[in-house]
Tab-separated table of C-alpha atoms and ligand atoms in Angstrom:
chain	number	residue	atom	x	y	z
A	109	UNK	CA	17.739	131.975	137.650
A	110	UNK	CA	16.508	134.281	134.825
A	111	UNK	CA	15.284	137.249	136.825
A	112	UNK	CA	12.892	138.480	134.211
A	113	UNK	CA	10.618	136.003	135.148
A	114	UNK	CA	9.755	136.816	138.362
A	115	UNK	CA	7.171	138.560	138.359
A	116	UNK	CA	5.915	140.820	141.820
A	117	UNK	CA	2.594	139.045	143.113
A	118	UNK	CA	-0.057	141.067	144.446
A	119	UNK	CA	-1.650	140.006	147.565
A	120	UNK	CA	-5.143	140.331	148.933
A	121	UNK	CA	-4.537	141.638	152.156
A	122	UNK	CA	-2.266	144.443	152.273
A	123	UNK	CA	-0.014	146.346	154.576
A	124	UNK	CA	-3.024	148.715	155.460
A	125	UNK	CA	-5.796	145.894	156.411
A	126	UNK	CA	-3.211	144.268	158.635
A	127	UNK	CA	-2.448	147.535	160.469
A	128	UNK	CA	-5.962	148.127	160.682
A	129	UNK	CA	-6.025	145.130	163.232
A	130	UNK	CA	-3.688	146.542	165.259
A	131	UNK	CA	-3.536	149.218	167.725
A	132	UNK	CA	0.254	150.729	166.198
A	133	UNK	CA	1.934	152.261	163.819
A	134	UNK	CA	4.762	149.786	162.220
A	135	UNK	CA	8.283	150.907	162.472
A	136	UNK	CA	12.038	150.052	163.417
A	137	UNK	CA	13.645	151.753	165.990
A	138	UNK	CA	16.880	151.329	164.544
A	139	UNK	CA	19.370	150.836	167.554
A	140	UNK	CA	23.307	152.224	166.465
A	141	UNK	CA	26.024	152.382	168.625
A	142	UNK	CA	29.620	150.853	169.798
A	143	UNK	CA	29.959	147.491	171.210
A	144	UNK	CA	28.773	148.007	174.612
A	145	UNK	CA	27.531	150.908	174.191
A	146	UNK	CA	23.817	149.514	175.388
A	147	UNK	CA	21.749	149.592	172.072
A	148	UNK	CA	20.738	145.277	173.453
A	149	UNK	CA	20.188	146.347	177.275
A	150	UNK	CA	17.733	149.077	175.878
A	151	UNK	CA	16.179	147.752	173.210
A	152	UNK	CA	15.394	144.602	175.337
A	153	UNK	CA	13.988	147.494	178.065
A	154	UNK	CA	11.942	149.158	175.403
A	155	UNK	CA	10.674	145.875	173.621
A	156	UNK	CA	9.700	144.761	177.335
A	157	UNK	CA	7.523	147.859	178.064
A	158	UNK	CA	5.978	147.616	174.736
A	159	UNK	CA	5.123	144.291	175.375
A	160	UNK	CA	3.369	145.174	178.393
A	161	UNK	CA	1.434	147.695	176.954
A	162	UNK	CA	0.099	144.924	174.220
A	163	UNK	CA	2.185	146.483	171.187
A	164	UNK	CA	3.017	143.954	168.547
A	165	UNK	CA	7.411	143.864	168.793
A	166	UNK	CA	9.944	142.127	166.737
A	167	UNK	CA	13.985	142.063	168.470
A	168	UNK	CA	16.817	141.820	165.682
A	169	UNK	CA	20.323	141.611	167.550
A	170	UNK	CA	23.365	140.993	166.364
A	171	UNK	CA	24.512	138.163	167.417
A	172	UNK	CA	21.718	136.152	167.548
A	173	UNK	CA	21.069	137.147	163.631
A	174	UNK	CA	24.258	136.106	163.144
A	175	UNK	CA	23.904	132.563	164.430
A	176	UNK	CA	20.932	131.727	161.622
A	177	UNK	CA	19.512	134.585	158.985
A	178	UNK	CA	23.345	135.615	158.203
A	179	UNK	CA	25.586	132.426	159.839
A	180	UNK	CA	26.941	132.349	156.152
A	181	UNK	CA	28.395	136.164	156.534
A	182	UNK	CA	31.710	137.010	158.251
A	183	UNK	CA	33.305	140.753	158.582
A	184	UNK	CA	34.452	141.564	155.891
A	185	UNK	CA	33.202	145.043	154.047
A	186	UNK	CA	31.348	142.818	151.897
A	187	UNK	CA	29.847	140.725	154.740
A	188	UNK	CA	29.245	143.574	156.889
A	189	UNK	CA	27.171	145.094	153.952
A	190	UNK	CA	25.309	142.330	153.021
A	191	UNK	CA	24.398	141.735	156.825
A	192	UNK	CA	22.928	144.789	157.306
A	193	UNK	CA	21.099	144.711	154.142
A	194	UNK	CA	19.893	141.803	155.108
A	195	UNK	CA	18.671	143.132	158.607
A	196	UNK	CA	16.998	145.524	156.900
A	197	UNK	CA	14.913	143.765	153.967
A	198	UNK	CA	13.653	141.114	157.104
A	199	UNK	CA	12.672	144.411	159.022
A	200	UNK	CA	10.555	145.639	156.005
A	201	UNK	CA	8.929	142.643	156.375
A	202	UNK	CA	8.247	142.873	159.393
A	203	UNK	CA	6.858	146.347	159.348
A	204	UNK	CA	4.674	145.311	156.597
A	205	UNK	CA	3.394	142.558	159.389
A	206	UNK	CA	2.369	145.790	161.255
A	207	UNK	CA	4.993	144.806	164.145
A	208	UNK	CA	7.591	147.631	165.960
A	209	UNK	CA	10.520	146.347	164.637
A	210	UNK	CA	13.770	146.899	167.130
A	211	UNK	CA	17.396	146.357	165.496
A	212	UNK	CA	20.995	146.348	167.970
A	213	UNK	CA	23.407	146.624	165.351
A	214	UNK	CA	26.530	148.160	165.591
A	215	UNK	CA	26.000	149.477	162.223
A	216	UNK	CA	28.924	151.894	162.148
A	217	UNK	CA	29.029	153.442	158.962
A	218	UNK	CA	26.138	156.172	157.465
A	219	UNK	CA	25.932	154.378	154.134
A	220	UNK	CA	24.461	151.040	155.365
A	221	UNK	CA	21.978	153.003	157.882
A	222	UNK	CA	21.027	155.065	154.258
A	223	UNK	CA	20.507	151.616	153.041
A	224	UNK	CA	18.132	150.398	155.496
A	225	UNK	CA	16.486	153.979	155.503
A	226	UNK	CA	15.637	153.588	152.092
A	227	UNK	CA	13.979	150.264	151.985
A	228	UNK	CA	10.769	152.122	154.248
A	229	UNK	CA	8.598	155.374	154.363
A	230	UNK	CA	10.931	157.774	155.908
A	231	UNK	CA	8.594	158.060	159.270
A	232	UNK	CA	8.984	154.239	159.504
A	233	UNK	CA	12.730	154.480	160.241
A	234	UNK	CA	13.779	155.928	163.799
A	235	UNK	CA	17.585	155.698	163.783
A	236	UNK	CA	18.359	155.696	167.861
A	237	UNK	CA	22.078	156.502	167.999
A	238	UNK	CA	23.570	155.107	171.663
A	239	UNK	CA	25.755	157.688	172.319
A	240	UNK	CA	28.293	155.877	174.655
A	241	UNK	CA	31.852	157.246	175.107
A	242	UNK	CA	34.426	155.155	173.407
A	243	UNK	CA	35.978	155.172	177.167
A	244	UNK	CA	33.346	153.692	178.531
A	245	UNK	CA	32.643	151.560	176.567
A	246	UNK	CA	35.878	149.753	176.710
A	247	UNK	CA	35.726	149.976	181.011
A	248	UNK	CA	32.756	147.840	180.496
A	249	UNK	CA	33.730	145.631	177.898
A	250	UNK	CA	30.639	143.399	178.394
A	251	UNK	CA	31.387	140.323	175.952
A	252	UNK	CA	35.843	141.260	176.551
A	253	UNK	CA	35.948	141.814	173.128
A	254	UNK	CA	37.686	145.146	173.237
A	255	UNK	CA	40.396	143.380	175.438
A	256	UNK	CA	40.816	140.923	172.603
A	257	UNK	CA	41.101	143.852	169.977
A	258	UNK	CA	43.702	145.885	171.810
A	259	UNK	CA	45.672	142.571	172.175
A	260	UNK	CA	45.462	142.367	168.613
A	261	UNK	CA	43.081	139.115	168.578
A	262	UNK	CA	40.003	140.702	166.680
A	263	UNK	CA	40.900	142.873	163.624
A	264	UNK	CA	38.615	145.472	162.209
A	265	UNK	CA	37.373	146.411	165.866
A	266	UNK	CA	34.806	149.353	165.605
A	267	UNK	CA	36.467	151.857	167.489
A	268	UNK	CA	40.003	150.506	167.885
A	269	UNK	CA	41.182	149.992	164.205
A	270	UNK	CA	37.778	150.296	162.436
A	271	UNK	CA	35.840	153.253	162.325
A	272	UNK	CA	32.356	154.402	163.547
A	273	UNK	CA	30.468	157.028	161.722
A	274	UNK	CA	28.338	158.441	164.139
A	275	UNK	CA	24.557	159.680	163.230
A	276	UNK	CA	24.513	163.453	162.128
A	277	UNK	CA	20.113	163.840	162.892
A	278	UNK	CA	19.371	160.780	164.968
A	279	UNK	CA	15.410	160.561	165.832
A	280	UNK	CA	16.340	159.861	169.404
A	281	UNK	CA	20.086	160.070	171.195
A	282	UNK	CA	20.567	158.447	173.957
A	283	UNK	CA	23.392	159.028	176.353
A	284	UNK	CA	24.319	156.087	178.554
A	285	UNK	CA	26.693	158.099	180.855
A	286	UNK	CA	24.132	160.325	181.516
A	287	UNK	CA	20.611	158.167	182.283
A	288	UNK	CA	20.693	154.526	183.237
A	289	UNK	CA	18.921	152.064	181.563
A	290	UNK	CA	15.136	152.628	182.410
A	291	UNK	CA	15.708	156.562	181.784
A	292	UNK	CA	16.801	155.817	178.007
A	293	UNK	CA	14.119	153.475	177.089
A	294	UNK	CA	11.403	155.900	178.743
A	295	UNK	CA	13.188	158.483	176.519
A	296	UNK	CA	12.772	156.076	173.438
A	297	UNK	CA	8.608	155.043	174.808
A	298	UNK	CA	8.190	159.148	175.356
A	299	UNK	CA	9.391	159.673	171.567
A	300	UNK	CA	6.768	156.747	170.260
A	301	UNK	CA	3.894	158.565	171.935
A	302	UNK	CA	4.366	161.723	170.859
A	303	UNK	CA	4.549	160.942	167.626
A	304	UNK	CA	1.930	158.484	167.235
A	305	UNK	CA	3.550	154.599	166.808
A	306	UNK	CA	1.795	153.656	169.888
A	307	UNK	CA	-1.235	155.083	171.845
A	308	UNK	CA	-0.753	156.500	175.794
A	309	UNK	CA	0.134	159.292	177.756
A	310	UNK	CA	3.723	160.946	177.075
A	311	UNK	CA	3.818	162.433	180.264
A	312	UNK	CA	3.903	158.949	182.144
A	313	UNK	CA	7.551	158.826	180.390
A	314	UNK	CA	8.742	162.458	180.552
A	315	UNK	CA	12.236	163.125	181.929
B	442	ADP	P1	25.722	146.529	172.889
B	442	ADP	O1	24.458	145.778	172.570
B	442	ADP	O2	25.682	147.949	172.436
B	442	ADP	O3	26.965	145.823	172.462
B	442	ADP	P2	25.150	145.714	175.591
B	442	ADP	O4	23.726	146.149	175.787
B	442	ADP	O5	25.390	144.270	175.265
B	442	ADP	O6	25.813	146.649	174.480
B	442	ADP	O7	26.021	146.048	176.871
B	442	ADP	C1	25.962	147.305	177.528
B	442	ADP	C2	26.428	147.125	178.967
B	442	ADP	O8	26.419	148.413	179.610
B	442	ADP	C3	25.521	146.208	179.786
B	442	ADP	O9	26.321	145.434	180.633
B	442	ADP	C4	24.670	147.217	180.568
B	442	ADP	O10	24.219	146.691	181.795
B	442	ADP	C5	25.657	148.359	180.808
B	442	ADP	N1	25.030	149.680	181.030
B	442	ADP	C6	25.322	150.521	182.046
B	442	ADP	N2	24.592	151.636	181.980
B	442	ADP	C7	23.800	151.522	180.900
B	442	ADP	C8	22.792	152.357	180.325
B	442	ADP	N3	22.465	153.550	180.827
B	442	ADP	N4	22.195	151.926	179.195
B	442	ADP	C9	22.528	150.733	178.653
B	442	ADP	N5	23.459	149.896	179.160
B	442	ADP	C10	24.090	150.271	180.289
């Protein structure tokens, strides 16, 4: 198709009259981590409490993604890239919607996270690094899959024989060997009250 002619269509109601309906401030909480390191646990804890509290939530995770968006993607560099680019134009969209946007993707290298930065305002993107020992990670091994990369049966492993470029100034940092699971996503509620996403009292989810 001859690009040219598409042209950008203005529409009527804009990003600002549909947050005006709601009681939030759009973003994505951009969950990045090792496998296992928790980024679905929390983000399913946080997306629950929000929930509760009548915020408007979207959850993007990995796998699920994978089974219909991005079922035509594999892991290659190429794939990888255009999987996370992908994650983030639907999460633009859906911060446009007005909605919180949560995202558990491994996403282990800077450049793609830049990526996904760059498609929103800056204060719309919250990169939440879970900061889970490589050690650790691999005791739990929740889905085996380390066991399968050690034996050789998964190549390009994040952490075994693919690397993971951790965040340098994540918003929030979460470490998993340090607070369970309802003490992280109070950390991650804590950080949306303070500065404004969501209405409430910070103290109710001080540490
Ligand atoms: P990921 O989405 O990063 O691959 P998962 O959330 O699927 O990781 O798995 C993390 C595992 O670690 C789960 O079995 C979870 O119960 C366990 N876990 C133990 N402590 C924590 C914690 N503090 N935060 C998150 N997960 C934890």
């Amino acid at each position: 198709m001859e690009k040219s002619n598409i042209v950008w269509q203005n529409q009527h109601v804009t990003k600002e009259k549909r947050i005006s309906l709601l009681n939030q401030k759009p973003c994505i909480l951009w969950f990045t981590g090792l496998s296992g390191s928790g980024k679905s646990t929390i983000a399913n804890a946080v997306e629950e409490e929000l929930h509760k509290k009548g915020i408007k939530t979207y959850l993007l995770d990995g796998d699920n993604v994978r089974h219909g968006l991005n079922k035509d993607l594999g892991f290659t560099e190429m794939e990888r890239v255009e999987n996370i680019r992908r994650i983030g134009e639907v999460s633009k969209l859906f911060v446009d919607a007005g909605l919180i946007v949560l995202t558990a993707f491994i996403s282990p290298f800077k450049s793609d996270r830049q990526i996904a930065r760059s498609l929103v305002g800056y204060d719309e993107f919250l990169e939440v690094f879970i900061d889970t020992p490589l050690s650790i990670c691999e005791k739990r091994d929740p889905k085996g899959l380390y066991k399968k990369a050690r034996e050789g049966a998964i190549k390009n492993f994040t952490g075994i024989d693919s690397p993971y470029e951790a965040p340098v100034e994540p918003q929030i940092q979460l470490k998993t060997d340090e607070c369970d699971i309802q003490a992280c996503a109070d950390k991650v509620i804590f950080h949306l009250i303070k500065y404004g996403y969501i209405k409430g009292d910070e103290n109710d989810y001080a540490i």
